[in-house]
Short mmCIF file of N, CA and C in Angstrom, two decimals:
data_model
loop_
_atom_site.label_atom_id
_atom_site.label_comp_id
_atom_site.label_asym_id
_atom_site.label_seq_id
_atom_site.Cartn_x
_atom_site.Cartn_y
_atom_site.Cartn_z
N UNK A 23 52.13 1.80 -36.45
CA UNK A 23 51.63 0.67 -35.70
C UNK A 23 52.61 -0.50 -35.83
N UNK A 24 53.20 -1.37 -34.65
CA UNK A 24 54.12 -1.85 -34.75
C UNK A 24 52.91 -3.26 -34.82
N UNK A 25 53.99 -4.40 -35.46
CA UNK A 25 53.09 -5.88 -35.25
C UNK A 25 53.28 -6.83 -34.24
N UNK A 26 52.77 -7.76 -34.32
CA UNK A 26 52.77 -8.86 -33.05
C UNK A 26 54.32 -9.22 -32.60
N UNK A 27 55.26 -8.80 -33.26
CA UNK A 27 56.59 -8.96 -33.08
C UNK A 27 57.31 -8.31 -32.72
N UNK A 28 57.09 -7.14 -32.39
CA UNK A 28 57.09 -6.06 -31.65
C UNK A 28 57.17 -6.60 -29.87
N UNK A 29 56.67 -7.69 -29.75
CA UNK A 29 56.80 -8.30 -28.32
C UNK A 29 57.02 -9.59 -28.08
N UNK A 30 58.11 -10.14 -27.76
CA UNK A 30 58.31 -11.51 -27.70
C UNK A 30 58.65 -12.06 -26.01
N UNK A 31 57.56 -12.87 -25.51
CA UNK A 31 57.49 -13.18 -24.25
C UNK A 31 58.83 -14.24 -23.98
N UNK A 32 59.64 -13.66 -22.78
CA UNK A 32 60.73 -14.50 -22.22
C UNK A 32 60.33 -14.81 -20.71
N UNK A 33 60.27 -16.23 -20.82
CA UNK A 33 59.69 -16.43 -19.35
C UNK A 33 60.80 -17.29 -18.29
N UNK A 34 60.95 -16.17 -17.20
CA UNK A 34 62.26 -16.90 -16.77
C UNK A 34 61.11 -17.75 -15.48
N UNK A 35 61.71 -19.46 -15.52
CA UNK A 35 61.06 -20.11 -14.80
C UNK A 35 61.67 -20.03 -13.34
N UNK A 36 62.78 -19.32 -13.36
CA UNK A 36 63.40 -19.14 -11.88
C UNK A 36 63.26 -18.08 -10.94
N UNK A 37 62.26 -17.41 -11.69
CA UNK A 37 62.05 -15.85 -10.94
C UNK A 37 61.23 -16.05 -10.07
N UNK A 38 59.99 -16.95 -9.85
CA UNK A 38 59.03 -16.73 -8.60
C UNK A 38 57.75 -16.65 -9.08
N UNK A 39 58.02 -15.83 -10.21
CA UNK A 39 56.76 -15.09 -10.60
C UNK A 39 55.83 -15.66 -11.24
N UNK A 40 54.50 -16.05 -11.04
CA UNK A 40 53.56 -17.29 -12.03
C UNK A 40 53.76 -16.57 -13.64
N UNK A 41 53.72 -17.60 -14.51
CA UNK A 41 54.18 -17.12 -15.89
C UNK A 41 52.93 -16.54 -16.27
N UNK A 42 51.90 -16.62 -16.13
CA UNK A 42 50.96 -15.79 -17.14
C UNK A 42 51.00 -13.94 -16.25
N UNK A 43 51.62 -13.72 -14.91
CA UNK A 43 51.93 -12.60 -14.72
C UNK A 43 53.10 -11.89 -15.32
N UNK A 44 54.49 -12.85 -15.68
CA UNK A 44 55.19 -12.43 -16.66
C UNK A 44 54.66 -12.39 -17.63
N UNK A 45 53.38 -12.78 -18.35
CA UNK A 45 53.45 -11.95 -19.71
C UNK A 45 52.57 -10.37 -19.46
N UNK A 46 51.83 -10.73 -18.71
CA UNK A 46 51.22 -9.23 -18.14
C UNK A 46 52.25 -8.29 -18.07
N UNK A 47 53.32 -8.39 -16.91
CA UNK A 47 54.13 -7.26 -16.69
C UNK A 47 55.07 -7.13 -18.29
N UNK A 48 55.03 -8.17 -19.02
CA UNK A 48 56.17 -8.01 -20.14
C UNK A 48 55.16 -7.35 -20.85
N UNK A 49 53.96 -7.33 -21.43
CA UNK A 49 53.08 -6.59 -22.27
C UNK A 49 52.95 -5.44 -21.59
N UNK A 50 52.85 -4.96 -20.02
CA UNK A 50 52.66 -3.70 -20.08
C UNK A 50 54.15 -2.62 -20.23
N UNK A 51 54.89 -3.53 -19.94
CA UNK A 51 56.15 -2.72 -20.40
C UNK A 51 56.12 -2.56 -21.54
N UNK A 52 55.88 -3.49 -22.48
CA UNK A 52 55.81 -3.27 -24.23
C UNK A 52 54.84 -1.91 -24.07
N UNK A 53 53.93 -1.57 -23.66
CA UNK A 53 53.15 -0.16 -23.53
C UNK A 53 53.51 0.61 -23.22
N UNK A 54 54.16 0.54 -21.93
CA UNK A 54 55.17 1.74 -21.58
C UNK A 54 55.92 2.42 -22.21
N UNK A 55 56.74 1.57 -22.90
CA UNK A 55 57.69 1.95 -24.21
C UNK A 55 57.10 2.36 -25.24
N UNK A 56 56.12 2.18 -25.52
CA UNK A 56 55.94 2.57 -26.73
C UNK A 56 56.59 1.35 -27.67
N UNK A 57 55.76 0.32 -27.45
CA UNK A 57 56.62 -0.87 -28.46
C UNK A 57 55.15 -1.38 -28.69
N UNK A 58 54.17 -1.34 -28.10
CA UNK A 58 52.77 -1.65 -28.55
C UNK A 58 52.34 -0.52 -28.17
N UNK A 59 50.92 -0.37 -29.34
CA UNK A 59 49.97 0.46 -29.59
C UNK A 59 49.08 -0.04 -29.83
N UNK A 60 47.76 1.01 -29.68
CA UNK A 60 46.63 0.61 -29.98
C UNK A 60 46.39 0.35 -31.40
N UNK A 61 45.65 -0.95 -31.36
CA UNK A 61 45.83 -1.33 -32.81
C UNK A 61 46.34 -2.94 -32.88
N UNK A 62 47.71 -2.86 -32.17
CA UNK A 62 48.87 -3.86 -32.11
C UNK A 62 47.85 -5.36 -32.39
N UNK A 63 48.43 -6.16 -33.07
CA UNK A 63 47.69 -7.60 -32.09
C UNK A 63 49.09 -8.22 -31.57
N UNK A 64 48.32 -8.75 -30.73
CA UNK A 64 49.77 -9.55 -29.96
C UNK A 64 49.79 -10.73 -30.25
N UNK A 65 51.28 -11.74 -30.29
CA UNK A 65 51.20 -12.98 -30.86
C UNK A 65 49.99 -13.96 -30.05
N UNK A 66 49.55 -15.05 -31.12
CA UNK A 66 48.66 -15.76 -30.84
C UNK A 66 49.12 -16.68 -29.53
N UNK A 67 48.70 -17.37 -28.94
CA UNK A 67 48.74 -18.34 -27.74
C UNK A 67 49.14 -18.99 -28.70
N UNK A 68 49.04 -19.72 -29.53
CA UNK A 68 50.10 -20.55 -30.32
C UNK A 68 51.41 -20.40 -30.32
N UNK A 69 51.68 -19.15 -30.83
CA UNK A 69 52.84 -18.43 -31.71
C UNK A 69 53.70 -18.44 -29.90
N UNK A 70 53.09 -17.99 -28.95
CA UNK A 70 53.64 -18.56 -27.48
C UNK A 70 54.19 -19.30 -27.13
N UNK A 71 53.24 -20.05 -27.19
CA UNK A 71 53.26 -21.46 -26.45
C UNK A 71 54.58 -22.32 -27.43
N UNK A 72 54.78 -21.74 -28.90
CA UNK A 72 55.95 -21.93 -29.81
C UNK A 72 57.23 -21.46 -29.24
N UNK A 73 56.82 -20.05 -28.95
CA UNK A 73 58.08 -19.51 -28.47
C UNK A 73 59.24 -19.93 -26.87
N UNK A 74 58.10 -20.41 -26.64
CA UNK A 74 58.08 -20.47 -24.85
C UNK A 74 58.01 -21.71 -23.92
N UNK A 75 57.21 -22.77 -24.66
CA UNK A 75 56.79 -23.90 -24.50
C UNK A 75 56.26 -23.82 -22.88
N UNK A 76 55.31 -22.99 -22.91
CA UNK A 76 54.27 -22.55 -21.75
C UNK A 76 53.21 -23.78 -22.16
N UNK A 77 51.99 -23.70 -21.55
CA UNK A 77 50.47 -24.14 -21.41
C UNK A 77 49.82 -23.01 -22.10
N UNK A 78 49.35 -23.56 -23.50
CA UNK A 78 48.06 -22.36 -23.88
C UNK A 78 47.35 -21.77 -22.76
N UNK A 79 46.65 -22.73 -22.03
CA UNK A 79 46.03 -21.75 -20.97
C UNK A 79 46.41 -20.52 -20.24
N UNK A 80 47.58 -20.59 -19.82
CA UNK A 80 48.41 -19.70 -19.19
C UNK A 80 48.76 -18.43 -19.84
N UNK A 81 48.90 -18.72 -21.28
CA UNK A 81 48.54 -17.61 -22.36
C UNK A 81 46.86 -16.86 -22.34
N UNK A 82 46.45 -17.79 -22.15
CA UNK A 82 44.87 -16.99 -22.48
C UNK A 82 44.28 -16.39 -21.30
N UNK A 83 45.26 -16.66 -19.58
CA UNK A 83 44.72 -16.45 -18.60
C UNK A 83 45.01 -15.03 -18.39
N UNK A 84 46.44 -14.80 -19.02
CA UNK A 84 47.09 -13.37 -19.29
C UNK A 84 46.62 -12.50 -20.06
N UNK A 85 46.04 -12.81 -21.16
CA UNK A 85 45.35 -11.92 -21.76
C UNK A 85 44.15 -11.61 -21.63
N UNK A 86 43.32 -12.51 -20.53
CA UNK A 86 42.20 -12.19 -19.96
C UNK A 86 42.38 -11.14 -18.94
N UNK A 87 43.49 -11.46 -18.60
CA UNK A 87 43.81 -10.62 -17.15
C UNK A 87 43.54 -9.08 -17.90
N UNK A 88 44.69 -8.96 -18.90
CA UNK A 88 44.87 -7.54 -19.56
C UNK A 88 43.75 -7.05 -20.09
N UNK A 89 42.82 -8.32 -20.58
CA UNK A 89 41.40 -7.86 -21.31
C UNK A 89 40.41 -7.01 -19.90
N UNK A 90 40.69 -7.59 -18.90
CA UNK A 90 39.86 -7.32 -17.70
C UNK A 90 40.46 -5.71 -17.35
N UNK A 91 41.68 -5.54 -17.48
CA UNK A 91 42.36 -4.79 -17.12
C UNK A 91 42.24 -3.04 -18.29
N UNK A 92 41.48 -3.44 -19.44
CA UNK A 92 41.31 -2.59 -20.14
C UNK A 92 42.45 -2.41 -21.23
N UNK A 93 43.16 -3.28 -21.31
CA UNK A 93 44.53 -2.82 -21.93
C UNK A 93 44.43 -3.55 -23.89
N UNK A 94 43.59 -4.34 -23.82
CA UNK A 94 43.25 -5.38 -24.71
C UNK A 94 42.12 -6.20 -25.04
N UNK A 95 42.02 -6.33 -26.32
CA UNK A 95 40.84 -7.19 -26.62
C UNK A 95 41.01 -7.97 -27.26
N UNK A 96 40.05 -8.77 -27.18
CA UNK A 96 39.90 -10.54 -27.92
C UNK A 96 39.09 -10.46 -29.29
N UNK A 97 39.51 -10.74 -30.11
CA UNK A 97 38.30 -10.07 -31.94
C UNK A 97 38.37 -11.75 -31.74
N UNK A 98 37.11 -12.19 -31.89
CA UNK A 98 36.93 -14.06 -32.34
C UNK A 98 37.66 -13.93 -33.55
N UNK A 99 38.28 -15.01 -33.62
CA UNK A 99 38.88 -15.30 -35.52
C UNK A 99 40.03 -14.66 -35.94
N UNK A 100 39.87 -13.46 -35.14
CA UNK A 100 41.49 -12.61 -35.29
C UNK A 100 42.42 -12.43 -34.53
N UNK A 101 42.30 -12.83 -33.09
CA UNK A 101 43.69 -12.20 -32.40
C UNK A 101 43.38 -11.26 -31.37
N UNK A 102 44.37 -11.25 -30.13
CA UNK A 102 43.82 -10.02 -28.97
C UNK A 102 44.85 -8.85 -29.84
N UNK A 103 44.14 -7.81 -29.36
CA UNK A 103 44.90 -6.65 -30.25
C UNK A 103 44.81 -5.75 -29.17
N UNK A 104 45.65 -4.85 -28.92
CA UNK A 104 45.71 -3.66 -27.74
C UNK A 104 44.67 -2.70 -28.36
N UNK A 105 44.30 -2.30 -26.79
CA UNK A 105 43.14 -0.96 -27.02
C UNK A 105 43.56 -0.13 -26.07
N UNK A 106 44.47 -0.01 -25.23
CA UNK A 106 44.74 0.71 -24.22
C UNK A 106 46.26 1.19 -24.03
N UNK A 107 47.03 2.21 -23.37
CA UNK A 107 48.09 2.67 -23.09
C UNK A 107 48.20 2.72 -21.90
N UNK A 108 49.63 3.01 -21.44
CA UNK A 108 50.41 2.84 -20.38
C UNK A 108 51.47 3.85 -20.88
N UNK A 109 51.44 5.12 -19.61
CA UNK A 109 52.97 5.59 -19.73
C UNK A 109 53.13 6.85 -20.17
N UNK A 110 53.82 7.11 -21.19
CA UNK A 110 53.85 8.55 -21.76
C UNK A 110 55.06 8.42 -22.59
N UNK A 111 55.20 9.46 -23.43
CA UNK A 111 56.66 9.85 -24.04
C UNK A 111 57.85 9.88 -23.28
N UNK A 112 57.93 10.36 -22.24
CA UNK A 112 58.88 10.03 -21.39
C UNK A 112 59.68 8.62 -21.21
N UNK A 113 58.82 7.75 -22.07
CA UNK A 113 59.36 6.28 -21.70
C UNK A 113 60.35 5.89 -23.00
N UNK A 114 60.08 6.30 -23.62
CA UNK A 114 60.53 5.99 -25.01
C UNK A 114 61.62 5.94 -25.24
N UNK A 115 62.13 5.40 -26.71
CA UNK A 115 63.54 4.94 -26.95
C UNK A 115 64.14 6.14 -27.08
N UNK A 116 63.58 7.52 -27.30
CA UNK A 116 64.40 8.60 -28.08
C UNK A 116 63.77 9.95 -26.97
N UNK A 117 63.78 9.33 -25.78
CA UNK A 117 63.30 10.20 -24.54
C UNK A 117 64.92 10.37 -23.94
N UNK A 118 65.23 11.85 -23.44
CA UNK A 118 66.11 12.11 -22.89
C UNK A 118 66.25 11.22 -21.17
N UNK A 119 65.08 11.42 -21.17
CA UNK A 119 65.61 10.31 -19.38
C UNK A 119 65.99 9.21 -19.56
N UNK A 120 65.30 8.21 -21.09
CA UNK A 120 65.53 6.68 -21.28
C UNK A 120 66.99 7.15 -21.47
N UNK A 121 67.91 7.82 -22.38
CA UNK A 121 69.34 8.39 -22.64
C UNK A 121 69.96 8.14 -21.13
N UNK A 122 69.70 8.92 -20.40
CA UNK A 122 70.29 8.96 -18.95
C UNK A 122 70.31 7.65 -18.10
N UNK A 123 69.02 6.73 -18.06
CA UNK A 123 69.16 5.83 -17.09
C UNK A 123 70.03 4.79 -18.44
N UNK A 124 69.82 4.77 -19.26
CA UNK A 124 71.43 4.23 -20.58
C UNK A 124 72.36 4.26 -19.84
N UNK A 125 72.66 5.61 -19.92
CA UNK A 125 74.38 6.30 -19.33
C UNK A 125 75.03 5.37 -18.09
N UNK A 126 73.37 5.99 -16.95
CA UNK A 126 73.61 5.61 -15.90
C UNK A 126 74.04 4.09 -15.54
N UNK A 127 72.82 3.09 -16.52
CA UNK A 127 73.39 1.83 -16.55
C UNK A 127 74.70 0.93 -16.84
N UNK A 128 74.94 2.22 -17.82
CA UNK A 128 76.42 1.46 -18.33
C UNK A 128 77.88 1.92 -17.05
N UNK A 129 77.46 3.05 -16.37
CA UNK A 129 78.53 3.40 -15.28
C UNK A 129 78.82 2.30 -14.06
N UNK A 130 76.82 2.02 -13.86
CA UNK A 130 76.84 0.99 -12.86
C UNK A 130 77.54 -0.48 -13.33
N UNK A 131 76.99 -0.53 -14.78
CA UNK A 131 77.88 -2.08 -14.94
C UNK A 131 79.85 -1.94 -15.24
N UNK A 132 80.06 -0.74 -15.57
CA UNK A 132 81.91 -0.18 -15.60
C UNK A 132 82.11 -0.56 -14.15
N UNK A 133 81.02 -0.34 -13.14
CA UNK A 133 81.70 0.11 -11.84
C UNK A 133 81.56 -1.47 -11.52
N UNK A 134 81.40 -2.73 -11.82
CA UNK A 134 81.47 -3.97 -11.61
C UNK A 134 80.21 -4.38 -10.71
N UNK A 135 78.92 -3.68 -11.26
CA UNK A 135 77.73 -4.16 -10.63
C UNK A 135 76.83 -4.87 -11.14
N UNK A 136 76.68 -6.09 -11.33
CA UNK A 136 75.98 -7.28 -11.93
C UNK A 136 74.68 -6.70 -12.02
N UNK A 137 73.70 -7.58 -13.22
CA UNK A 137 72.43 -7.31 -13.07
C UNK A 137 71.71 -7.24 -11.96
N UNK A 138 71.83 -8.24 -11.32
CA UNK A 138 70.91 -8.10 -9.83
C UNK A 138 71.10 -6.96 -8.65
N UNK A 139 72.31 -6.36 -8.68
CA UNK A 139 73.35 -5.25 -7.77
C UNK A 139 71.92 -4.09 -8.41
N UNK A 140 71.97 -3.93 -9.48
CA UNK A 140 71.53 -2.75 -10.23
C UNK A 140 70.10 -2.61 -10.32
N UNK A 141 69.31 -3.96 -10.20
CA UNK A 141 68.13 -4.00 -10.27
C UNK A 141 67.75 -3.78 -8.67
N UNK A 142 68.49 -4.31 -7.79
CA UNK A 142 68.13 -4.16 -6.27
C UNK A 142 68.68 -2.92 -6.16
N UNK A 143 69.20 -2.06 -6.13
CA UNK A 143 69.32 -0.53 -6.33
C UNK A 143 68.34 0.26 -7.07
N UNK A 144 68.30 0.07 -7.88
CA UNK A 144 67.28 0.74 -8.53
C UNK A 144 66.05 0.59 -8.01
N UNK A 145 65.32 -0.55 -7.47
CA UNK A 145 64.51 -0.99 -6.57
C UNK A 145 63.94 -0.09 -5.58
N UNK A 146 64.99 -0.15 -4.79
CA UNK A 146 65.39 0.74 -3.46
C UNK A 146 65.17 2.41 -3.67
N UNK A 147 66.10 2.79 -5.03
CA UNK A 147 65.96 4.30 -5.16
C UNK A 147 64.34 4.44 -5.75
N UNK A 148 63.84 3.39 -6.46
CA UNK A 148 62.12 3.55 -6.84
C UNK A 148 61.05 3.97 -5.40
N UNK A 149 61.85 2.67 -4.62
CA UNK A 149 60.66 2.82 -3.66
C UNK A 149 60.80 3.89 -2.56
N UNK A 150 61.66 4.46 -2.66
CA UNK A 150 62.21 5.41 -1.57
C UNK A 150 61.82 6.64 -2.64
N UNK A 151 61.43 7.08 -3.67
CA UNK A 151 61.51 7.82 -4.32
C UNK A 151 59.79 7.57 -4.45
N UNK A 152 59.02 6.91 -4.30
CA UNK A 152 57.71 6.64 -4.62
C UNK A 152 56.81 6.54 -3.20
N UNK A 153 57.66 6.09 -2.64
CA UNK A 153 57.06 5.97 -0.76
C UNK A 153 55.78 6.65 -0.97
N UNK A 154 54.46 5.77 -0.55
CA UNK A 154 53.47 6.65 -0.14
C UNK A 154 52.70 6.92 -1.33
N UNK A 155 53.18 6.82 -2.56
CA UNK A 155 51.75 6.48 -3.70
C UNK A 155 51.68 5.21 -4.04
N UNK A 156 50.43 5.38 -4.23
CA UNK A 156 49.46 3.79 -4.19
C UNK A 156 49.93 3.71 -5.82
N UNK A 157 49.22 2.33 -6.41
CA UNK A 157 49.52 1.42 -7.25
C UNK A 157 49.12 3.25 -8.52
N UNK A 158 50.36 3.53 -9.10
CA UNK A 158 50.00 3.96 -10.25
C UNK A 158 49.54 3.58 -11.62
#
C-alpha cells in the first residue's frame, strides 16, 4: 500500500482544464498505474492547497466528484482514502507495453518531436484506434 505521497497534484493553470478536474484525471491516472490503491489516503486539501496554492474548495469539489464516482471515500477525522480501481496490470511500471510506449517515446523525442507533437499524435492514434467505444 503506497501513501498519500504516492500522488502529488501539478496543476497547470494554462491548460483549459478547471483545476479540480485536473486533480480527478491526475488521481485516476495515479489508479491506472498502480500508484494508488485501495487503502491509499490521498493528501489532505491542506497538504494541496500547500502544494499548489489552489482554493480548498476546489480540492474538496474533486474528491467529491471521485467520492460520487466510486473511486474514494471521505472517513470524518481521517482523510479521503481510495476504495476503488482503474485499469489493470497492463498499466504498470514493470508491464511490457508501459516498456514499449518508453522506447517508443524516447524515438519520438530523438526524432525532434516536442511534447505537444507527441501528445497530439498519440491523441489521434487513441482516437482512431478507439473510434466508436463509448466512455470506458
Amino acid at each position: 500500500m503506497a501513501d498519500s505521497a504516492a500522488v502529488e497534484f501539478r496543476i497547470d493553470r494554462r491548460s483549459g482544464v478547471a483545476t479540480y478536474l485536473q486533480i480527478v484525471q491526475q488521481t485516476k491516472q495515479a489508479l491506472r498505474l498502480g500508484l494508488l490503491e485501495p487503502g491509499d489516503r490521498l493528501p489532505t486539501a491542506r497538504e494541496v492547497v500547500e502544494a499548489t496554492a489552489i482554493n480548498p474548495n476546489t480540492v474538496l469539489k474533486a474528491y467529491r466528484e471521485l467520492e460520487r464516482e466510486g473511486l474514494v471515500e471521505g472517513r470524518r477525522g481521517l482523510g479521503t482514502f481510495v476504495t476503488g480501481t482503474l485499469g489493470g496490470a497492463a498499466a504498470g511500471d514493470d508491464s511490457p507495453l508501459r516498456a514499449e510506449l518508453d522506447d517508443w517515446a524516447d524515438r519520438a523525442r530523438a526524432a525532434g518531436l516536442d511534447r505537444d507533437d507527441v501528445s497530439a499524435l498519440f491523441t489521434a492514434v487513441l482516437d482512431r484506434t478507439f473510434e466508436g467505444d463509448q466512455d470506458r
